[in-house]
Amino acid sequence: MTTDGERRDALNALAAVLRGQGYRVTVAGWHLSAGDGSGRVAEVWVQRRADDNGRLWFTRSGGAPICEVGQAMDAVVDVKGQLAE
């Protein structure tokens, strides 16, 4: 089972990549908000997936899966997609 520290580390790692690409990012609890300055905001959570042996996944609102936390670049692509919607 994963620890709260692993959840925090996963979000902070994603936040660092997004900040490096020029996004404004806020991390609070198990939630990340990223904006591109246009007023749009993308939101990402990190949650354990019961159907994946409790491994951590990045998710959208409502728990819709994005990717496992080890595939952070897939989450970056998703955030960019959310901001383009």
mmCIF file of N, CA and C in Angstrom, residues 1-2 6 13-14 16 19 26 29 31 36 43 50 58-59 64 66-69 71 74:
data_model
loop_
_atom_site.group_PDB
_atom_site.id
_atom_site.type_symbol
_atom_site.label_atom_id
_atom_site.label_comp_id
_atom_site.label_asym_id
_atom_site.label_seq_id
_atom_site.Cartn_x
_atom_site.Cartn_y
_atom_site.Cartn_z
ATOM 1 N N MET A 1 0.842 -1.190 0.000
ATOM 2 C CA MET A 1 0.000 0.000 0.000
ATOM 3 C C MET A 1 0.882 1.246 0.000
ATOM 4 N N THR A 2 0.415 2.265 -0.639
ATOM 5 C CA THR A 2 1.177 3.497 -0.749
ATOM 6 C C THR A 2 0.947 4.389 0.459
ATOM 7 N N GLU A 6 3.927 9.337 -0.655
ATOM 8 C CA GLU A 6 4.024 8.975 -2.069
ATOM 9 C C GLU A 6 3.007 9.759 -2.896
ATOM 10 N N ALA A 13 5.896 16.165 -8.135
ATOM 11 C CA ALA A 13 6.697 15.883 -9.336
ATOM 12 C C ALA A 13 5.957 16.354 -10.591
ATOM 13 N N LEU A 14 4.653 16.083 -10.658
ATOM 14 C CA LEU A 14 3.862 16.556 -11.797
ATOM 15 C C LEU A 14 3.840 18.080 -11.828
ATOM 16 N N ALA A 16 6.092 20.125 -10.767
ATOM 17 C CA ALA A 16 7.396 20.628 -11.207
ATOM 18 C C ALA A 16 7.517 20.594 -12.729
ATOM 19 N N ARG A 19 5.225 23.352 -14.121
ATOM 20 C CA ARG A 19 5.827 24.679 -13.900
ATOM 21 C C ARG A 19 6.973 24.917 -14.871
ATOM 22 N N THR A 26 -0.850 25.053 -8.529
ATOM 23 C CA THR A 26 -1.082 25.051 -7.095
ATOM 24 C C THR A 26 -1.364 23.621 -6.671
ATOM 25 N N GLY A 29 -3.328 19.459 -0.714
ATOM 26 C CA GLY A 29 -3.773 18.101 -0.374
ATOM 27 C C GLY A 29 -3.411 17.134 -1.486
ATOM 28 N N HIS A 31 -4.643 17.285 -4.550
ATOM 29 C CA HIS A 31 -5.217 17.949 -5.710
ATOM 30 C C HIS A 31 -4.229 18.959 -6.287
ATOM 31 N N ASP A 36 -3.009 28.303 -17.522
ATOM 32 C CA ASP A 36 -2.108 28.815 -18.552
ATOM 33 C C ASP A 36 -2.205 30.326 -18.713
ATOM 34 N N GLU A 43 -7.552 20.390 -13.612
ATOM 35 C CA GLU A 43 -7.442 19.832 -12.270
ATOM 36 C C GLU A 43 -7.068 18.361 -12.336
ATOM 37 N N ALA A 50 -8.580 0.976 -6.534
ATOM 38 C CA ALA A 50 -8.873 -0.332 -5.951
ATOM 39 C C ALA A 50 -8.768 -1.437 -6.996
ATOM 40 N N PHE A 58 -3.109 9.276 -11.412
ATOM 41 C CA PHE A 58 -3.596 10.627 -11.588
ATOM 42 C C PHE A 58 -5.006 10.494 -12.150
ATOM 43 N N THR A 59 -5.920 11.315 -11.640
ATOM 44 C CA THR A 59 -7.304 11.254 -12.091
ATOM 45 C C THR A 59 -7.840 12.656 -12.357
ATOM 46 N N ALA A 64 -12.139 10.026 -12.786
ATOM 47 C CA ALA A 64 -11.858 9.494 -14.121
ATOM 48 C C ALA A 64 -10.343 9.337 -14.283
ATOM 49 N N ILE A 66 -6.536 9.101 -15.484
ATOM 50 C CA ILE A 66 -5.667 9.675 -16.515
ATOM 51 C C ILE A 66 -4.558 8.667 -16.809
ATOM 52 N N CYS A 67 -3.740 8.364 -15.780
ATOM 53 C CA CYS A 67 -2.632 7.424 -15.950
ATOM 54 C C CYS A 67 -2.051 7.087 -14.584
ATOM 55 N N GLU A 68 -1.223 6.056 -14.549
ATOM 56 C CA GLU A 68 -0.491 5.739 -13.322
ATOM 57 C C GLU A 68 0.489 6.871 -13.037
ATOM 58 N N VAL A 69 0.810 7.078 -11.774
ATOM 59 C CA VAL A 69 1.689 8.189 -11.419
ATOM 60 C C VAL A 69 3.083 8.050 -12.023
ATOM 61 N N GLN A 71 3.720 7.533 -14.990
ATOM 62 C CA GLN A 71 3.647 7.987 -16.377
ATOM 63 C C GLN A 71 3.242 9.458 -16.408
ATOM 64 N N ASP A 74 2.124 11.479 -19.483
ATOM 65 C CA ASP A 74 0.752 11.274 -19.953
ATOM 66 C C ASP A 74 -0.194 12.236 -19.235
#
